[in-house]
Coordinates of C-alpha atoms in Angstrom, one line a residue:
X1 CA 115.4 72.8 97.8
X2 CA 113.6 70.7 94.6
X3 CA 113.0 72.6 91.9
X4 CA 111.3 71.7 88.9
X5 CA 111.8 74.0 85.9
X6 CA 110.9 73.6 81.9
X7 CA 114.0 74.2 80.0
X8 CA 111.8 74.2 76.3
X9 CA 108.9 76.4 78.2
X10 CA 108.7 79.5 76.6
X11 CA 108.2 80.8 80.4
X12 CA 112.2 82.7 81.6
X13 CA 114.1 80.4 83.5
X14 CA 114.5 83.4 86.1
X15 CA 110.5 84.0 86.3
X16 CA 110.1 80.0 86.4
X17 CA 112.8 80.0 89.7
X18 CA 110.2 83.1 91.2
X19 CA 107.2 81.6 90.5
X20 CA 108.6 77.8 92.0
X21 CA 109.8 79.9 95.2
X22 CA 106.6 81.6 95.5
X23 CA 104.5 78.5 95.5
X24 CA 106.8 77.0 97.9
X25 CA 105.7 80.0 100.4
X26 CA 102.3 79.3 99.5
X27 CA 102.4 75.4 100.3
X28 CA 104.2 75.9 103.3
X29 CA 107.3 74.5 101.9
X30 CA 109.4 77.7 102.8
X31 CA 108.1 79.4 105.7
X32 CA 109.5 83.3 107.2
X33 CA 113.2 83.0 107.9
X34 CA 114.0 80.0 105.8
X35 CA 117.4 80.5 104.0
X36 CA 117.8 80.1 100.4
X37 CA 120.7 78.3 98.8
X38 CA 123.3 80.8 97.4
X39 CA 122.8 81.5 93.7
X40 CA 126.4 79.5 92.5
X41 CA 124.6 77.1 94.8
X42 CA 121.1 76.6 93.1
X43 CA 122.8 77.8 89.4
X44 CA 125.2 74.8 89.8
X45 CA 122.0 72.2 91.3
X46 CA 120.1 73.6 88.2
X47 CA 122.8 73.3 85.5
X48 CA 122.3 76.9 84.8
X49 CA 124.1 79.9 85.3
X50 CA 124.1 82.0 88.8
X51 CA 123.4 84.7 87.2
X52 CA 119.8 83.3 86.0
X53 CA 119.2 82.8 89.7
X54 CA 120.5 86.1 90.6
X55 CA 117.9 87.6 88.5
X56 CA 115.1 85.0 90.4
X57 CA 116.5 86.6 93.3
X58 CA 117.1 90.2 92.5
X59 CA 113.1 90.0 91.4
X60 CA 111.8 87.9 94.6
X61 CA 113.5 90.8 96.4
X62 CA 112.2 93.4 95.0
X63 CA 108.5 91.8 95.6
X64 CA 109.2 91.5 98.4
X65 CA 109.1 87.4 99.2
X66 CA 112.8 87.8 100.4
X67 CA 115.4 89.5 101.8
X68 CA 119.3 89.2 100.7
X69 CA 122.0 90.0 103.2
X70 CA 125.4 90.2 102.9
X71 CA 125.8 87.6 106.2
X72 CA 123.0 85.5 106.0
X73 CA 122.6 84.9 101.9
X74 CA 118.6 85.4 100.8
X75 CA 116.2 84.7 103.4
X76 CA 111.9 84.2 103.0
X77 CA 111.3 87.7 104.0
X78 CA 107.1 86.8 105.0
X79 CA 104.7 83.9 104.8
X80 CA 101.0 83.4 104.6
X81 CA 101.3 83.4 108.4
X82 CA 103.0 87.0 108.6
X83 CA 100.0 89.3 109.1
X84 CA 98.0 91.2 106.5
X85 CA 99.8 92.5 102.8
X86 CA 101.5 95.5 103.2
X87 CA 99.9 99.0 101.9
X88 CA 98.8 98.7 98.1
X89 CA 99.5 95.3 97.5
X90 CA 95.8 93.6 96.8
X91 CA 95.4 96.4 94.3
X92 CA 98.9 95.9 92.1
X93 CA 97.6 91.8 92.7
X94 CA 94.3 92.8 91.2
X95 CA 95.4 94.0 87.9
X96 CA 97.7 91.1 87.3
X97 CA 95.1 88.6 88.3
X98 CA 92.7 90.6 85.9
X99 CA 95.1 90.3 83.0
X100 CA 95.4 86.6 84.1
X101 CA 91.4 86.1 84.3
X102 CA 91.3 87.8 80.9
X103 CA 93.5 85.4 78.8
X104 CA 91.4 82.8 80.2
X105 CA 88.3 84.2 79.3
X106 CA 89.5 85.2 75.5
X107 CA 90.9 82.2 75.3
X108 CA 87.4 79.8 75.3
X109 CA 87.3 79.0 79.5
X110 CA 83.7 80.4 80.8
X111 CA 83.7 82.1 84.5
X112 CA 82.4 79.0 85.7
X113 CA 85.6 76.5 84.8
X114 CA 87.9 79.7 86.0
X115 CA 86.1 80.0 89.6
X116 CA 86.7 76.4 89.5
X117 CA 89.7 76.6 88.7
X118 CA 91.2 79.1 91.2
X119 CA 89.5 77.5 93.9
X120 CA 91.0 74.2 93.0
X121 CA 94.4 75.7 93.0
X122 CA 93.9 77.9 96.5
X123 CA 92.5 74.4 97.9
X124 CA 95.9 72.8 96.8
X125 CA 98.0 75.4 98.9
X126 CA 98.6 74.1 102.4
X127 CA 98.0 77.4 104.1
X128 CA 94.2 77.7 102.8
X129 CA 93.8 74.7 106.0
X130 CA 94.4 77.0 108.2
X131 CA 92.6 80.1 107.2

């Protein structure tokens, strides 16, 4: 697995790891059931340390994107192609994605360039072709 992370970025290593993985599901990259390289495994690819990818993990886990096992290491848990989001989830989204829209918008970018935006980015996943 290629992962591209920003070592100056002022964005956590750990939350950079997440947010590469979760993309990954998005374009189709990692799809339900794909195994993930053990964390000494990625640390060592990375040059970091496992427990920086333990974290990625532990996080991914708990928002629930995979599933660790003792037997099979972590594991994509669910894809775009899994069925519907469980109970509760499009409203947790919501308030991040409001908090999101909200930096943009204090920050200069008008509603226009954001819808733009977004659907430029939900274009770019592979899984938007098949909805």
């Amino acid at each position: 697995m290629l992962l591209t992370l920003d070592l100056d970025s002022e964005v956590p290593i750990y939350q950079q790891i997440r947010d590469r993985i979760v993309e990954a599901v998005a374009d189709g990259a990692l799809a339900e059931g794909s195994a993930l390289p053990s964390t000494r495994q990625l640390g060592a690819d990375l040059g970091i340390n496992f427990h920086t990818v333990n974290k990625a993990y532990d996080l991914l886990r708990t928002q629930g994107f995979i599933r660790i096992n003792r037997k099979t290491g972590a594991v994509v848990r669910r894809d775009a192609s899994s069925g519907p989001a469980e109970d509760g989830y499009a409203d947790e989204w919501q308030e991040r994605l409001r908090t999101l829209l909200a930096e943009a918008v204090a920050l200069g970018l008008s509603p226009r360039e954001v819808t733009g935006r977004c659907e430029s980015v939900l274009d770019s996943f592979a899984v938007s072709a098949r909805r």
